[in-house]
Amino acid sequence: MPNPQDRSPMISLRGITKSFPGVLANDHIDLDIFSSEIHALLGENGAGKSTLMKILFGFYRADAGEIRLSGKPISIRSPRDARSARIGMVFQDLNLIPAFTVAENIALFLPNLKVVLNPQEIDNRINEISKQYGLAVNPRALVSQLSIGEQQKVEILKLLLSDARLLILDEPTRVLAPHEVEALFGVLDNLRKDGYAIVLITHKMKEVLQCADRITVLRSGRVAGTLLRSEATEEKLVKLMFEKALSGLKITESKRDESSKPILELRGIETRAEGAGVTLKGIDLQVRSGEIVGVAGVSGNGQKELCDVVLGMTTCVRGEKYLFEQNLTNRSVGAMRRKGVGFIPENPLAMASIPFMTVLENMALPHTWRYARYGGFAIDWKSLKEDIQKTEKQLGFSVNFYAIAKSLSGGNLQRMVILREMTHDPHLIIASYLTRGLDMQSAIAARQALIQARERGAGILFISEDLEELFMLSDRLLVLYGGRFVGEFKPSETNIYEVGHLMTGSKVEHVG
Amino acid sequence: MNLLSILGVFSSAIFSGTSLLYTTLGEVIGERSGIVNLGLEGVLLVSASSGFAVTVITGNPYIGVLVAVIIGGLMNMILGYLIIHRKANQLASGLALMFFGFGLSALIGKSYVGAKINALPRIALPGLENLPKLYSSLLSFDILIYTAIPVAFLVWWLLFRTRWGLGLRAVGENADTAYASGRDPRLIRYQALFLNGLLAGLGAAHLSIAYTMTWTEYMTAGRGFIAVALVIFSRWHPLRAIVGALLFSGAVAFQLLLQSSGVQVSPFLLDTIPYVLTVLVLIAWGGNRRHSAPASLGRVYHGTE
Ligand SMILES: Nc1ncnc2c1ncn2[C@@H]1O[C@H](COP(=O)(O)OP(=O)(O)OP(=O)(O)O)[C@@H](O)[C@H]1O
Ligand SMILES: [Mg+2]
C-alpha cells in the first residue's frame, strides 16, 4: 500500500475545538484521514475521541475549526450534511430503536429509500449484504430482543448499507465475541482495499497493532501523536496515552476455602425464555467466599439470563437459589440487594443508570434506604459522597459527581457503575463484562478491585468473553453454552483452546 | 328491545363515533412523533365553531368543513411553536391551548347559537333505499362517515408503509437516532402536529356540520380527552383506533338507550358504562413490549450541542 503521506487526504480536520460545560473535550485537533486506510483513534476514557467523531459526523457542532473534504472546506452542521459528504458513523452507545425491527432500523438509514416502503426489498438488501460480509441477522427480529453483540452487528450493517465512503466505528469490538472481531476485521480489510476510509476507536492495543495503518492518540482533548503502524509498539502507545508506563495487575493468592458454606448457590435453575432470549437449563452453581468464579461464553448464550436470575429480575420455573443458605428463589431484587449484592450489568447505559440524572443521584439509587434521613424526606448526600470518595481512592479512578449520566463518555459511565457497586463492600459481586469500554489503566484498576474484593472474602461471579482476562482472574472457570454449563475447570488445568471450543459448541477431545 | 332500537344504537354509535375516530387518528399521528396533545378539546371547539359559522355564512357545508380542517391545523401550530420551538412542557402547553380554545370558540360561535345550517347531505347505504323511511333514515350517513375507515387505513399506510412514516415513528422513539439518520426531528414534529390538527378539524366538522348540525358552547363534551385515552386504548395503532372509537361510542349510545327505556338504575351509574368498559378491555388486552408507548412520548427534544 502506498505511503499515505504521499497522497492528499480525503478528510482533514483543522483546529477542531469543542467545549461542554466544564470540560474542553477537543482542543485544536488536527487530523488527516486518507482513503484506503484504517485509522485507529486511541486515548484514555474521556480523552475526547467520541466527541471529535461526532463533530465530523455533524452530530455535535465544533466551537471552532474547519473540516475539508478532498482539500475543499465544507460545512457539516448536521448528520444530514455528513451523510451527503458520504460520512457514516456507528455510535459507541448504540443508537438503535428497540421498538423497531432490524429492517426498520436499517431502512431508516438507507440512502435511497423509496417514498413508499417495500419491506421485501429492504429485507433482501439486508440479507444480501449480511451474507456478503458474514454478519448474520434476522431482519424481522425486534431489536429489543437482540443481545448487545447482535445490535452491534446491526449497526455495522446499517453503516455498510448507508453508502458512506468514510466509516467511523466507535468501539465496535467492545461487545463482539472474538470470532466476530476477526470477521469484522476481515470486512474492514476488504473495505480498505476497495478504497474506503475507516476510523476505528478502540481500547484494545492488540487490535490496533493488528489492523490499523495509522494510529492517532488523543490525550485530554489534544492530539498526543500520530504513528504509522510500523513505528508503533504497545509501550509507545501507552506512553502517549497516559504519559507514563502502566503498572501491571497485582494478583494475590485466593483465600478460598473448599469446605466453607457457599455465599451463593443455584440448584437446578431453569427459566423460560421470553422472545428471542435463551432458556437456562439445569444450572448448578456455587460461589464461595474469597473466590472468583469465571463464566466464559459467547454473549447471547444465557449470560444475561444468568445475571437476571441471580439478581431476581426474572423468575425461574424450576430450581432454587440460596444466598447465605437462605432460600431466596424468586424473591425481589431488593431482597438480594439488601443482603449485599453488587451488580455490574452488560449495558451500563440501559441497565444500570438513569440517563438524565446526575452521577451522584445515580450513585444513590441502589442505596436510597442507606442514605435516607427523616423517614425518607431527605437524602444524606454528604455521607454518600464520602463513601464514594473512599471507593474512588481504593480503585484509583473517579468520575465527576455533577455530570448528567448521559453526557459521560462510555468508559466514564462504566467507571461510575463500578464505583457504585463496589461501595459498601458487597459480599457477592456479579460482574458482567466488567472492563467493557474501559481504557487500559481503568481496566487494570477494575480488575484490581475484584482481586481486592476477593481478598476481603467476597464471592465473585465474573462473566466475560475475554479468555485472557478470565484465565488471569478466575479460581474456577465455567463455560456457558446454549443456556447450560458445558464445562468446569481450574484455569491451571485447561487452556484457551479447550475453553474456546466449548464456548462455540464445537467439542474437542484433544487439543495440543 | 326491538330491531328499531338496536338499529338506533348502531346508527348513533356511528354518528358520534366518527368525530372521535378522526380525532383519535390525528392523535395517533401526533403521539407517534412523541407529542401528547392535551389541547385537542380546545382545537375541536375552535374548529367546530368556525366551521359551523362559515357554513351559516356561506350556506355551503363543504366550505365549512374545509375551514374547520384548516383551523385545526393552525391551532396545533400554536402548540408546535410552544413545545418544539420554545421547548415548553407538553402537558402544560396542551392545557393552555385547551383553555384558549374554550374562550375563542365561545367568541366565534356566540352569534350562531341556534342557527340553522345546510348540513352535509346524508346518503342511504346502497341497496337499502327501499326500506321503510324510519329504517332507511337511521341507515343514511354523510360522506365523512363513509370516509372515516378508509382514512384510518390511510393513516396506517402513512405510518407503517412510507418513508415519511418511518421517520416520524423514529422521532417518537428516539429523536437523536432520527437526527443521526439525516432527518430534522423538529420539522417532522411540526408536520405530525399539523396533520393531527387537520384530522381533529375533520372530526370537529363532522360533529357540528354533519351530526348535531348546531353549535352550542362546549359541545365537544370531553371528546378531545377521550381521543387521547383512545390512543392509549388502541396502543398507538390506527386500525385498533377504529375498534376503540366504535366500542366507546357504542357503549355511550347503549347506555343512553337504557336510560331512555326507563331502567331502574341511577343514570349516573349508567354514565360510567363506557369508561368501565374501556378499563375492562385495557385489562383484558394487557400490555406487551411490541405495543407500548413511543419511547420519547411527552419528551421535549433539545437537539444536540
Ligand atoms: N453531551 C455532552 N455534554 C457534556 N459533556 C460531554 C458531552 N459529551 C461528552 N462530554 C464530555 O467530554 C469529554 C470527552 O468525552 P468523549 O465521549 O469524547 O470521550 P471518549 O474519548 O470517547 O472516552 P471513552 O473512551 O470513555 O468513550 C468527557 O469529559 C465527557 O464527559
Ligand atoms: Mg467514547
GROMACS .gro file of N, CA, C and O in nm, chain A residues 26 144 321:
model
   12
   26ASN      N    1  -1.243   1.882   2.309
   26ASN     CA    2  -1.148   1.882   2.197
   26ASN      C    3  -1.079   2.017   2.194
   26ASN      O    4  -1.144   2.121   2.201
  144SER      N    5  -3.531  -0.499   2.038
  144SER     CA    6  -3.535  -0.516   2.184
  144SER      C    7  -3.505  -0.660   2.225
  144SER      O    8  -3.474  -0.687   2.340
  321LYS      N    9  -3.257  -2.100   4.462
  321LYS     CA   10  -3.144  -2.009   4.476
  321LYS      C   11  -3.124  -1.978   4.623
  321LYS      O   12  -3.218  -1.943   4.693
   0.00000   0.00000   0.00000
